[in-house]
XYZ file of C-alpha atoms in Angstrom:
721
model
C -12.507 -31.001 40.613
C -16.060 -32.063 40.010
C -16.797 -32.442 43.824
C -15.431 -28.878 44.353
C -17.523 -27.612 41.413
C -20.740 -29.048 42.833
C -20.013 -27.636 46.327
C -19.214 -24.208 45.123
C -22.153 -24.125 42.725
C -24.638 -25.227 45.428
C -23.260 -22.615 47.810
C -23.514 -19.815 45.307
C -26.995 -20.627 44.104
C -28.207 -21.117 47.704
C -26.859 -17.643 48.433
C -28.600 -16.365 45.381
C -31.929 -17.820 46.436
C -31.617 -16.499 49.984
C -30.614 -13.044 48.733
C -33.687 -13.011 46.423
C -35.982 -14.062 49.257
C -34.461 -11.534 51.692
C -34.966 -8.592 49.327
C -37.053 -9.292 46.331
C -37.808 -5.682 45.668
C -34.244 -4.312 45.473
C -32.363 -7.316 44.016
C -34.404 -8.437 41.035
C -32.475 -11.018 39.066
C -31.232 -9.880 35.643
C -32.105 -12.920 33.576
C -31.112 -13.105 29.945
C -34.378 -13.156 27.974
C -33.488 -14.809 24.657
C -35.357 -13.242 21.810
C -35.378 -9.757 23.151
C -32.644 -7.316 22.098
C -31.033 -4.360 23.801
C -29.969 -1.104 22.231
C -29.386 -1.251 18.546
C -25.819 -2.635 18.105
C -25.128 -0.265 15.322
C -25.385 2.628 17.697
C -22.828 1.120 20.119
C -19.308 2.603 20.366
C -16.539 0.023 19.795
C -12.854 0.167 20.602
C -11.735 -1.859 17.604
C -13.050 0.395 14.814
C -11.638 3.785 15.847
C -10.268 5.874 18.719
C -12.631 8.759 17.866
C -15.595 7.387 19.715
C -17.418 6.483 16.578
C -20.361 4.119 16.639
C -20.464 1.049 14.433
C -22.956 2.892 12.208
C -20.517 5.819 11.706
C -17.482 3.567 11.048
C -16.815 2.874 7.315
C -15.805 -0.741 7.881
C -17.457 -3.945 8.983
C -17.409 -4.604 12.711
C -18.903 -7.557 14.433
C -19.561 -7.286 18.186
C -20.284 -10.451 20.091
C -21.558 -9.474 23.527
C -21.608 -11.644 26.647
C -25.458 -11.778 26.337
C -25.002 -13.269 22.853
C -22.411 -15.765 23.992
C -24.717 -17.004 26.746
C -27.792 -17.226 24.475
C -25.920 -19.081 21.747
C -23.809 -21.256 24.062
C -20.520 -19.832 22.793
C -18.123 -21.279 25.439
C -14.797 -20.243 24.014
C -13.232 -17.611 21.844
C -13.072 -20.139 18.885
C -16.785 -20.761 19.037
C -17.317 -16.926 19.253
C -15.121 -16.327 16.207
C -16.997 -18.999 14.230
C -20.297 -17.290 14.915
C -19.303 -14.189 12.916
C -19.764 -14.002 9.103
C -16.699 -14.944 7.090
C -14.673 -16.083 10.129
C -13.345 -19.554 10.874
C -10.925 -20.603 13.594
C -8.955 -23.765 14.396
C -7.212 -25.401 17.349
C -3.896 -26.298 15.928
C -1.870 -26.766 19.176
C 0.906 -24.424 18.143
C -1.566 -21.773 17.118
C -4.622 -22.266 19.311
C -7.649 -20.122 18.416
C -6.111 -18.684 15.272
C -8.749 -17.239 12.985
C -9.015 -16.961 9.209
C -10.718 -13.772 8.073
C -11.540 -12.931 4.525
C -9.155 -15.482 3.125
C -6.133 -14.601 5.258
C -4.948 -16.161 8.604
C -2.147 -16.525 11.091
C 0.049 -13.394 10.998
C -2.540 -11.423 8.980
C -4.865 -11.109 12.018
C -4.037 -9.111 15.067
C -5.332 -10.042 18.532
C -5.916 -7.272 21.109
C -6.750 -7.252 24.821
C -8.957 -4.323 25.728
C -7.532 -2.438 22.732
C -3.874 -3.160 23.642
C -1.708 -4.851 21.011
C 1.373 -7.025 21.113
C 3.994 -7.787 18.460
C 3.251 -11.079 16.807
C 0.081 -11.470 18.777
C -0.646 -14.949 17.255
C 2.154 -16.332 19.390
C 0.387 -15.562 22.629
C -3.086 -16.444 21.544
C -5.140 -19.135 23.404
C -8.648 -20.536 23.239
C -9.940 -18.494 26.101
C -13.174 -19.214 28.103
C -15.733 -16.616 27.074
C -17.110 -16.044 30.581
C -14.509 -13.382 31.447
C -15.248 -11.166 28.477
C -17.799 -8.421 28.202
C -17.602 -8.560 24.392
C -15.485 -9.624 21.437
C -15.034 -7.123 18.624
C -14.050 -8.290 15.217
C -12.901 -5.495 12.802
C -12.802 -6.804 9.210
C -10.250 -5.781 6.627
C -6.822 -4.048 6.930
C -6.373 -2.333 10.350
C -2.703 -1.410 10.332
C -3.522 2.253 10.602
C -4.926 1.490 14.094
C -2.801 -1.466 15.232
C 0.402 -1.531 13.197
C 1.867 -4.460 11.458
C 0.030 -7.807 11.220
C -3.526 -6.551 10.800
C -4.013 -7.179 7.128
C -7.218 -9.238 7.359
C -8.564 -7.595 10.457
C -8.221 -7.288 14.271
C -9.983 -9.175 17.097
C -10.359 -7.293 20.341
C -11.117 -9.223 23.507
C -12.678 -6.948 26.043
C -12.737 -8.214 29.677
C -15.653 -7.237 31.995
C -15.075 -3.931 33.696
C -16.474 -2.327 36.878
C -19.813 -0.461 37.111
C -20.342 2.392 39.565
C -24.168 2.138 39.810
C -24.832 -1.389 41.051
C -23.618 -4.327 43.115
C -23.856 -7.543 41.049
C -22.764 -11.126 41.105
C -22.659 -13.251 37.887
C -22.658 -17.031 38.172
C -22.364 -19.780 35.565
C -22.126 -23.534 36.144
C -22.183 -26.245 33.382
C -21.650 -29.945 33.030
C -21.733 -32.032 29.859
C -20.385 -34.723 27.659
C -16.779 -35.843 27.891
C -16.927 -34.945 31.551
C -16.733 -31.268 30.690
C -17.169 -28.812 33.523
C -17.290 -25.000 33.466
C -17.650 -22.754 36.488
C -17.693 -18.942 36.492
C -18.210 -16.361 39.222
C -18.013 -12.589 38.747
C -18.502 -9.831 41.371
C -19.027 -6.167 40.663
C -18.699 -3.987 43.840
C -19.005 -0.207 44.037
C -16.704 0.899 46.929
C -17.871 4.489 46.833
C -19.724 6.807 44.390
C -16.444 7.158 42.386
C -14.608 3.851 42.962
C -15.681 0.410 41.772
C -14.004 -2.977 41.685
C -14.821 -6.094 39.581
C -13.281 -9.571 39.501
C -14.240 -12.656 37.457
C -12.922 -16.123 37.818
C -13.611 -19.037 35.477
C -12.535 -22.686 35.675
C -13.016 -25.430 33.142
C -11.889 -28.976 32.595
C -12.646 -31.706 30.084
C -11.521 -35.239 29.243
C -11.768 -34.368 25.566
C -13.674 -36.181 22.748
C -10.471 -38.041 21.704
C -8.878 -40.667 24.041
C -6.560 -39.193 26.719
C -6.732 -35.508 25.691
C -7.832 -33.907 29.007
C -7.477 -30.139 29.615
C -7.836 -27.635 32.359
C -8.055 -23.840 32.273
C -8.205 -21.052 34.869
C -8.809 -17.366 34.084
C -8.943 -14.464 36.452
C -9.681 -10.909 35.298
C -9.871 -8.043 37.841
C -10.009 -4.309 37.445
C -10.417 -1.179 39.592
C -12.120 1.899 38.112
C -11.680 5.289 39.762
C -13.283 8.714 38.999
C -11.509 11.005 41.400
C -12.675 14.014 39.434
C -15.584 14.486 37.063
C -13.161 14.869 34.185
C -10.499 12.348 35.279
C -10.953 8.516 35.031
C -8.524 5.753 35.850
C -8.719 2.050 35.092
C -6.240 -0.501 36.598
C -6.495 -4.150 35.511
C -4.676 -7.376 36.067
C -5.424 -10.693 34.372
C -4.159 -14.229 34.640
C -4.738 -16.928 31.978
C -3.578 -20.448 32.542
C -4.165 -23.780 30.783
C -2.873 -27.287 31.059
C -3.317 -29.808 28.212
C -2.211 -33.379 28.623
C -1.322 -35.302 25.465
C -3.271 -32.681 23.423
C -5.013 -33.784 20.252
C -2.887 -33.342 17.168
C -5.380 -34.454 14.523
C -5.964 -37.655 12.542
C -3.618 -38.960 9.875
C -4.837 -39.898 6.370
C -4.194 -43.557 5.338
C -4.666 -45.696 2.208
C -8.283 -46.768 1.751
C -7.020 -50.446 1.695
C -5.947 -50.299 5.275
C -8.850 -48.245 6.654
C -11.409 -50.103 8.714
C -14.260 -47.601 8.092
C -13.166 -45.226 5.263
C -15.056 -42.008 4.771
C -15.446 -39.484 2.007
C -14.556 -36.511 4.123
C -11.253 -36.082 2.535
C -10.436 -36.232 -1.182
C -6.847 -36.841 -2.243
C -4.989 -37.444 -5.467
C -3.213 -40.562 -4.026
C -6.319 -42.368 -2.740
C -5.703 -41.670 0.961
C -8.787 -41.370 3.231
C -9.862 -40.271 6.704
C -10.808 -43.423 8.605
C -13.858 -43.148 10.937
C -12.522 -46.002 13.012
C -9.451 -43.852 13.958
C -11.632 -40.958 15.261
C -10.871 -41.627 18.973
C -7.200 -42.620 18.605
C -4.492 -40.456 20.072
C -1.056 -40.842 18.617
C 0.647 -38.288 20.809
C 3.186 -39.583 23.364
C 1.686 -40.507 26.744
C 3.349 -37.634 28.608
C 2.737 -34.979 25.852
C 1.761 -31.580 27.105
C 0.773 -28.047 26.085
C 0.892 -25.551 29.030
C 0.591 -21.842 29.213
C 0.716 -19.129 31.898
C 0.158 -15.446 31.153
C 0.001 -12.435 33.416
C -1.292 -9.178 31.968
C -1.405 -5.842 33.638
C -2.997 -2.775 32.104
C -3.614 0.853 33.080
C -5.598 3.643 31.450
C -5.812 7.296 32.551
C -8.162 9.679 30.692
C -8.412 13.412 31.312
C -11.238 15.418 29.716
C -10.587 19.166 29.568
C -14.321 19.877 29.258
C -13.767 21.824 26.136
C -13.748 18.921 23.617
C -10.202 17.784 24.330
C -9.367 14.404 25.994
C -5.894 13.106 26.776
C -5.519 9.352 27.308
C -2.477 7.292 28.296
C -2.569 3.509 28.211
C 0.163 1.243 29.607
C 0.393 -2.506 29.067
C 2.744 -5.095 30.543
C 2.737 -8.851 29.841
C 4.660 -11.848 31.102
C 4.084 -15.324 29.522
C 5.528 -18.777 29.572
C 4.391 -21.522 27.206
C 5.524 -25.169 26.812
C 4.992 -27.840 24.159
C 6.400 -31.400 24.348
C 4.514 -33.537 21.834
C 4.619 -35.846 18.882
C 2.822 -33.605 16.408
C 3.176 -35.286 12.961
C 1.951 -38.739 12.037
C 2.664 -39.990 8.551
C 1.658 -43.342 7.127
C 4.572 -45.449 6.015
C 3.584 -47.852 3.259
C 6.554 -50.075 3.727
C 6.001 -50.778 7.480
C 2.260 -50.121 7.671
C 2.927 -47.975 10.728
C 2.727 -44.223 11.476
C 6.063 -42.483 11.520
C 6.057 -39.796 14.203
C 7.982 -36.582 14.769
C 8.677 -34.911 18.146
C 8.640 -31.222 18.992
C 9.763 -29.508 22.091
C 9.294 -25.708 22.329
C 9.524 -23.371 25.309
C 8.508 -19.693 25.214
C 9.534 -17.060 27.793
C 8.116 -13.742 26.623
C 7.549 -10.366 28.165
C 6.729 -6.987 26.690
C 5.483 -3.589 27.687
C 3.964 -0.779 25.700
C 2.665 2.730 26.197
C 0.170 4.480 24.049
C -0.667 8.177 24.577
C -3.191 10.006 22.392
C -5.134 13.193 22.270
C -8.722 13.220 21.037
C -10.478 16.443 20.127
C -13.985 17.413 19.062
C -14.493 20.866 17.499
C -16.046 22.573 14.600
C -14.328 23.587 11.324
C -16.169 26.126 9.229
C -19.269 25.206 11.136
C -18.733 21.434 10.541
C -18.343 18.871 13.304
C -14.854 17.435 13.425
C -13.310 14.709 15.539
C -9.547 14.289 15.589
C -7.082 11.828 17.248
C -3.308 12.223 17.459
C -1.038 9.751 19.239
C 2.277 7.975 19.806
C 2.925 4.372 20.759
C 6.120 2.659 22.031
C 6.794 -0.982 22.884
C 9.605 -3.360 23.796
C 9.402 -7.122 23.471
C 11.762 -9.845 24.717
C 11.197 -13.332 23.434
C 13.289 -16.388 24.225
C 12.596 -19.849 22.969
C 14.190 -23.262 22.867
C 13.231 -25.474 19.937
C 13.890 -29.152 19.520
C 12.785 -31.220 16.517
C 13.285 -34.978 16.144
C 11.626 -38.329 15.702
C 10.245 -41.062 17.955
C 9.056 -44.620 17.590
C 6.534 -45.515 14.856
C 3.133 -46.806 16.107
C 0.322 -48.984 14.828
C -2.932 -47.451 13.566
C -5.020 -49.034 16.284
C -4.163 -49.395 19.948
C -0.759 -47.654 19.480
C 2.075 -48.112 21.963
C 2.581 -44.413 22.267
C 5.758 -44.226 24.391
C 7.251 -41.262 26.206
C 8.705 -37.942 25.031
C 12.469 -38.360 24.433
C 14.973 -36.609 26.652
C 16.794 -33.465 25.507
C 20.114 -34.812 24.198
C 21.752 -34.346 20.857
C 21.105 -37.979 19.764
C 17.355 -37.377 19.907
C 17.392 -34.150 17.906
C 20.118 -34.426 15.255
C 20.732 -32.089 12.323
C 21.262 -28.409 11.721
C 18.688 -26.172 13.430
C 16.906 -29.127 15.192
C 18.353 -28.323 18.594
C 18.646 -24.523 18.962
C 17.986 -21.629 21.302
C 16.576 -18.366 20.081
C 16.605 -14.826 21.472
C 14.559 -12.051 19.959
C 14.177 -8.397 20.722
C 11.687 -6.045 19.061
C 11.630 -2.298 19.793
C 9.027 -0.318 18.006
C 7.399 3.071 17.935
C 4.685 4.636 15.946
C 2.879 7.867 15.491
C -0.774 7.888 14.221
C -3.609 10.259 13.404
C -7.311 9.967 12.580
C -9.864 12.491 11.651
C -13.638 12.289 11.118
C -15.330 15.297 9.494
C -19.104 15.598 9.100
C -19.395 17.382 5.742
C -23.061 17.726 6.472
C -25.872 16.123 8.555
C -25.694 12.998 6.348
C -22.199 12.662 5.085
C -19.068 11.760 7.207
C -15.523 11.525 5.913
C -12.853 9.567 7.848
C -9.107 9.464 7.271
C -6.143 8.017 9.072
C -2.353 7.655 8.799
C 0.278 5.698 10.796
C 4.018 5.459 10.636
C 5.732 2.483 12.189
C 9.430 2.037 13.019
C 10.294 -1.530 14.011
C 13.771 -2.711 15.169
C 14.360 -6.455 15.172
C 17.323 -8.218 16.781
C 17.813 -11.992 16.612
C 20.287 -14.479 18.010
C 20.228 -18.178 17.149
C 22.477 -20.663 18.972
C 22.586 -24.004 17.221
C 23.638 -26.539 19.899
C 24.280 -29.195 17.322
C 26.765 -27.285 15.147
C 28.008 -25.079 17.988
C 27.362 -21.953 15.917
C 25.759 -18.602 16.560
C 23.843 -16.485 14.117
C 23.281 -12.837 14.863
C 21.166 -10.649 12.638
C 18.641 -7.853 12.660
C 16.657 -5.498 10.580
C 14.986 -2.117 10.747
C 11.539 -1.802 9.202
C 9.805 1.457 8.407
C 6.316 1.646 6.925
C 3.305 3.853 6.474
C -0.242 2.686 6.460
C -3.491 4.511 6.092
C -7.161 4.550 5.283
C -9.783 6.881 3.909
C -13.504 6.142 4.121
C -16.931 7.648 4.209
C -20.446 6.986 5.345
C -23.585 8.456 3.920
C -27.079 8.463 5.506
C -29.709 7.279 2.997
C -32.136 7.536 5.988
C -31.626 8.271 9.659
C -30.857 4.585 10.339
C -29.690 3.425 6.970
C -26.068 4.107 5.954
C -23.900 3.420 2.894
C -20.168 3.140 3.575
C -16.983 2.779 1.575
C -13.324 2.573 2.502
C -9.799 2.183 1.042
C -7.106 0.851 3.374
C -3.396 0.166 3.063
C -1.725 -2.287 5.561
C 1.599 -3.865 6.344
C 2.386 -7.427 7.484
C 5.684 -9.213 8.160
C 6.691 -12.256 6.094
C 5.885 -14.825 8.743
C 6.548 -14.187 12.424
C 8.960 -11.425 13.299
C 9.870 -13.103 16.643
C 10.594 -16.364 14.839
C 12.342 -14.899 11.793
C 15.226 -16.592 10.146
C 17.885 -14.586 8.375
C 16.025 -14.700 5.046
C 12.695 -13.466 6.479
C 14.456 -10.725 8.368
C 16.207 -9.565 5.207
C 13.054 -9.022 3.100
C 10.636 -6.109 3.318
C 7.214 -6.113 4.967
C 4.401 -7.255 2.752
C 1.919 -4.687 1.724
C -1.821 -5.089 1.493
C -4.528 -2.972 -0.088
C -8.245 -3.254 0.273
C -11.434 -1.637 -0.986
C -14.677 -2.209 0.787
C -18.211 -0.856 0.563
C -21.539 -1.860 2.051
C -24.762 -1.038 3.829
C -25.782 -0.861 7.510
C -29.452 -0.461 8.378
C -31.862 -0.701 11.345
C -35.391 -1.458 9.995
C -38.913 -1.914 11.207
C -38.600 0.382 14.196
C -35.156 -1.114 15.032
C -36.519 -4.631 15.188
C -34.119 -5.800 12.433
C -30.368 -4.937 11.985
C -28.955 -5.605 8.565
C -25.351 -5.368 7.350
C -23.930 -6.204 3.942
C -20.505 -5.633 2.425
C -18.322 -6.313 -0.572
C -14.553 -6.197 -0.493
C -11.353 -7.000 -2.302
C -7.944 -7.501 -0.591
C -4.551 -7.927 -2.225
C -1.262 -8.745 -0.414
C 1.955 -8.269 -2.305
C 5.530 -9.339 -1.293
C 4.903 -12.821 0.037
C 7.748 -15.348 -0.350
C 7.783 -17.518 -3.405
C 10.314 -19.367 -5.537
C 12.300 -18.116 -8.500
C 10.629 -20.039 -11.312
C 14.005 -20.421 -13.088
C 15.783 -21.414 -9.883
C 13.212 -23.017 -7.561
C 15.794 -23.609 -4.816
C 15.999 -19.787 -4.270
C 13.280 -18.024 -2.323
C 12.309 -14.485 -3.455
C 9.848 -11.880 -2.280
C 7.558 -11.689 -5.338
C 4.476 -13.661 -4.547
C 0.959 -12.203 -4.263
C -2.369 -13.379 -2.939
C -5.809 -11.927 -2.917
C -9.396 -12.407 -1.950
C -12.647 -10.850 -2.792
C -16.124 -11.537 -1.356
C -19.522 -10.669 0.003
C -20.773 -10.738 3.607
C -24.278 -10.436 4.947
C -25.908 -10.568 8.346
C -29.423 -9.994 9.680
C -30.433 -9.999 13.340
C -33.884 -9.173 14.627
C -37.323 -9.952 16.007
C -39.546 -11.427 13.197
C -42.427 -11.524 15.687
C -42.628 -10.939 19.421
C -41.918 -14.563 19.936
C -39.467 -15.300 17.114
C -35.925 -13.965 16.782
C -33.450 -14.798 14.030
C -29.700 -14.284 13.809
C -28.365 -15.114 10.346
C -25.152 -14.480 8.488
C -23.403 -15.711 5.390
C -20.175 -15.124 3.464
C -18.858 -16.009 0.089
C -15.339 -15.306 -1.086
C -12.771 -16.243 -3.721
C -9.324 -16.530 -2.228
C -6.316 -17.411 -4.411
C -2.607 -17.045 -4.893
C -2.133 -14.781 -7.848
C 1.561 -15.540 -8.045
C 3.304 -18.433 -6.227
C 5.859 -21.157 -7.198
C 6.873 -23.974 -4.919
C 10.311 -25.549 -4.283
C 9.823 -27.969 -7.162
C 9.207 -25.192 -9.625
C 5.492 -25.967 -9.873
C 3.292 -22.924 -10.521
C 0.686 -22.707 -7.776
C -0.955 -19.483 -9.076
C -4.738 -19.808 -8.887
C -4.694 -22.212 -5.902
C -6.357 -21.399 -2.628
C -4.553 -20.846 0.686
C -4.660 -23.389 3.545
C -7.745 -23.602 5.839
C -9.734 -21.097 3.924
C -13.377 -22.034 3.094
C -15.071 -20.031 0.389
C -18.575 -20.477 1.795
C -19.778 -20.006 5.437
C -23.189 -19.531 6.936
C -24.788 -19.431 10.410
C -28.427 -19.396 11.328
C -29.870 -19.259 14.846
C -33.584 -19.140 15.635
C -35.091 -18.377 19.058
C -38.689 -19.013 19.831
C -40.162 -17.807 23.164
C -43.454 -19.524 24.158
C -46.269 -17.165 24.970
C -47.067 -17.219 28.678
C -44.208 -19.571 29.562
C -40.684 -18.727 30.806
C -39.343 -21.060 28.164
C -37.353 -20.333 24.948
C -36.241 -22.909 22.332
C -33.407 -22.348 19.942
C -31.993 -24.168 16.909
C -28.756 -23.366 15.076
C -27.228 -24.516 11.861
C -23.665 -23.889 10.731
C -22.279 -24.525 7.280
C -18.589 -24.341 6.279
C -17.331 -25.056 2.795
C -14.447 -27.123 1.755
C -10.787 -26.305 2.584
C -7.339 -27.414 1.345
C -4.527 -28.705 3.580
C -1.614 -27.358 1.478
C -0.897 -24.773 -1.127
C -0.680 -27.553 -3.690
C -4.416 -28.059 -3.246
C -4.072 -31.800 -3.766
C -5.900 -32.782 -0.495
C -9.433 -31.370 -0.220
C -11.408 -31.567 2.992
C -15.191 -31.606 2.315
C -17.411 -28.974 3.722
C -19.821 -29.734 6.530
C -23.097 -28.653 8.127
C -23.818 -29.222 11.815
C -26.946 -28.564 13.882
C -27.389 -27.520 17.542
C -30.493 -26.952 19.668
C -31.256 -25.740 23.136
C -34.178 -25.394 25.571
C -33.914 -22.550 28.007
C -36.041 -22.169 31.198
C -36.044 -18.926 33.103
C -36.663 -19.523 36.866
C -37.129 -16.506 39.165
C -33.546 -16.753 40.287
C -31.648 -18.483 37.516
C -31.714 -19.533 33.826
C -31.469 -23.244 33.017
C -30.262 -24.400 29.588
C -29.973 -27.850 28.134
C -28.072 -27.784 24.868
C -27.249 -30.408 22.281
C -24.377 -29.974 19.801
C -23.825 -31.742 16.459
C -27.259 -33.408 16.862
C -26.818 -35.521 13.732
C -23.509 -36.834 15.017
C -21.812 -35.560 11.821
C -18.408 -36.943 11.096
C -16.393 -34.066 9.659
C -12.960 -32.444 9.594
C -12.545 -28.704 10.166
C -8.819 -27.764 10.075
C -5.480 -29.160 8.813
C -2.654 -30.304 10.937
C 1.064 -29.657 10.786
C 1.414 -32.044 7.838
C -0.603 -32.087 4.644
C -1.919 -35.528 5.433
C -3.330 -34.701 8.886
C -6.665 -33.144 9.785
C -8.578 -32.275 12.892
C -11.831 -34.152 13.324
C -14.750 -32.300 14.919
C -16.462 -33.298 18.087
C -19.220 -35.871 17.922
C -22.730 -35.382 19.370
C -22.721 -33.890 22.863
C -25.091 -32.433 25.442
C -24.605 -30.109 28.336
C -26.635 -28.456 31.150
C -25.875 -24.868 32.205
C -27.181 -22.728 34.959
C -26.549 -18.933 34.928
C -27.746 -16.080 37.022
C -27.209 -12.417 37.901
C -28.212 -11.071 41.282
């Protein structure tokens, strides 16, 4: 692949140079000038925050927008790196839940993932760590968002927006990168107007890496294409088709904790009550089977038709169809056995075959009420999901801590996956519909009031065939729920706004598509949030400042009956409250800062485990209570050169609800030097410059953590022409 990469890169950049020479006046290169900012981000309209066309400034909620320009400037190669750059957001790469984010103390099923505003049931299941090249922007809406996106948006929603066609210019975007661990990225995008009212865009990105842990190579390919038509001045059509594929061979499953007495180079990264440690000497060891894999193929088609009556009324219809297949065959859990001195290993085989389609139609109106500006949105949404999965759980051979004889994945026979539920096939169907409404009323020139309501009806049908016991379990459930929000913004000054919001949201207990009979029998959990804050553009728009305070409480999570711990009941609660802050702007003509920080207190207010132990007051898994990011750009006067430095701090986390294994927080530093040639931008970037040894996420077992990447360097070339 590297040879192909070099040939394609050379050809593209040669074409770019010749095009520049042939017509320097009409094809000026659009180079990213780090340190200079475009239109105030608070004045941009986002999809994630509302369907009323509100700007970020008008929306009474916290919205983070990470544009393609920001991703390039900061070197954010993947969606995980983009999520981590936002205040109060952390993301992990647990193979079964790649690129799952934790927002405001909640994770997994409490965060919804959207593609160009389109939602899917149990969106965490289809999530992947996408290459950032194909996306125009990533929008992160903080706080409960069920009123917009239905169940599963308790902590927020993340909207991935692919690049779309432009009518006014022909453009080619190119990116090529090579770095440590034999990591290669290549991206090519073409925007082509076909007529004054038809334009086409396609983007292709490829990547591969050997991984920073032994024998963990990966490959990805992404293709996003769309056709935009404007047959009439008041009629617009967007047709899009995307493909996302990845291949991961013997994917990294984390490092096991071991007794200090057997560790060759024990660290203090993890603190445990039983004296186990994370061994630095095991950093590069891979304990997965030699033929382990994690593969995914996803095909996504979308269509959007919008008709503007010209009298303040716009009718929009959006259709969405998805087909995906995912495969896992790995040894995922490694547990130290004190009797043998070896690592006992489990095996997991999971196949997903999923398809769904949805249609959303809504009417947006803008009119006056008693002389006051009013914007209204009314809509209906319908979706059908089919999800089939086979699941096999067993054990394989134990291995030594060093130079393990990893063996092969066991064949799919009953002897290798014994026990009830360990060799089963699942079939799930979800049919849902919803009606929703939003309204934004400007009470005067300074004061806006926003309200919204949504009703969801969800029908779940499940079939589980246990191949070991030769039994079939059929069950289902109907869920009905109402969610809503009411909020307001008030202009202290033309570019300084106060905002406040109350939201009510719904979230299933675990995954609906993977529900067992118990989880299907209980009600949806309910979440309530109050948030308030400030948004401001200061010093002639040179500085954008946002700050917010919030509290979220989720009721109805599963817990154990304190009197009978063997029985699960729906009576647990958890909550979080916190502060978030961000500041982005030009300190001087040469110096730009991008800073954010978040502090929170997340806890289980009521929770009992299977042993009858009261866990109330403990923190949920993989939730740091302190995060901060600082990036500084300095452009040298008279030179086409910019230097950047970045620091990221993440506080400690726990690997289980018992809070008996604590992973220390960490701080890592990156730096880059950017040179802007007439036809391209060259960047050399170093990551984790101090070669910090740290862990950032917990594995499938409590005694397994994911170790962060060591020091690395890469060279990137990007251009627009």
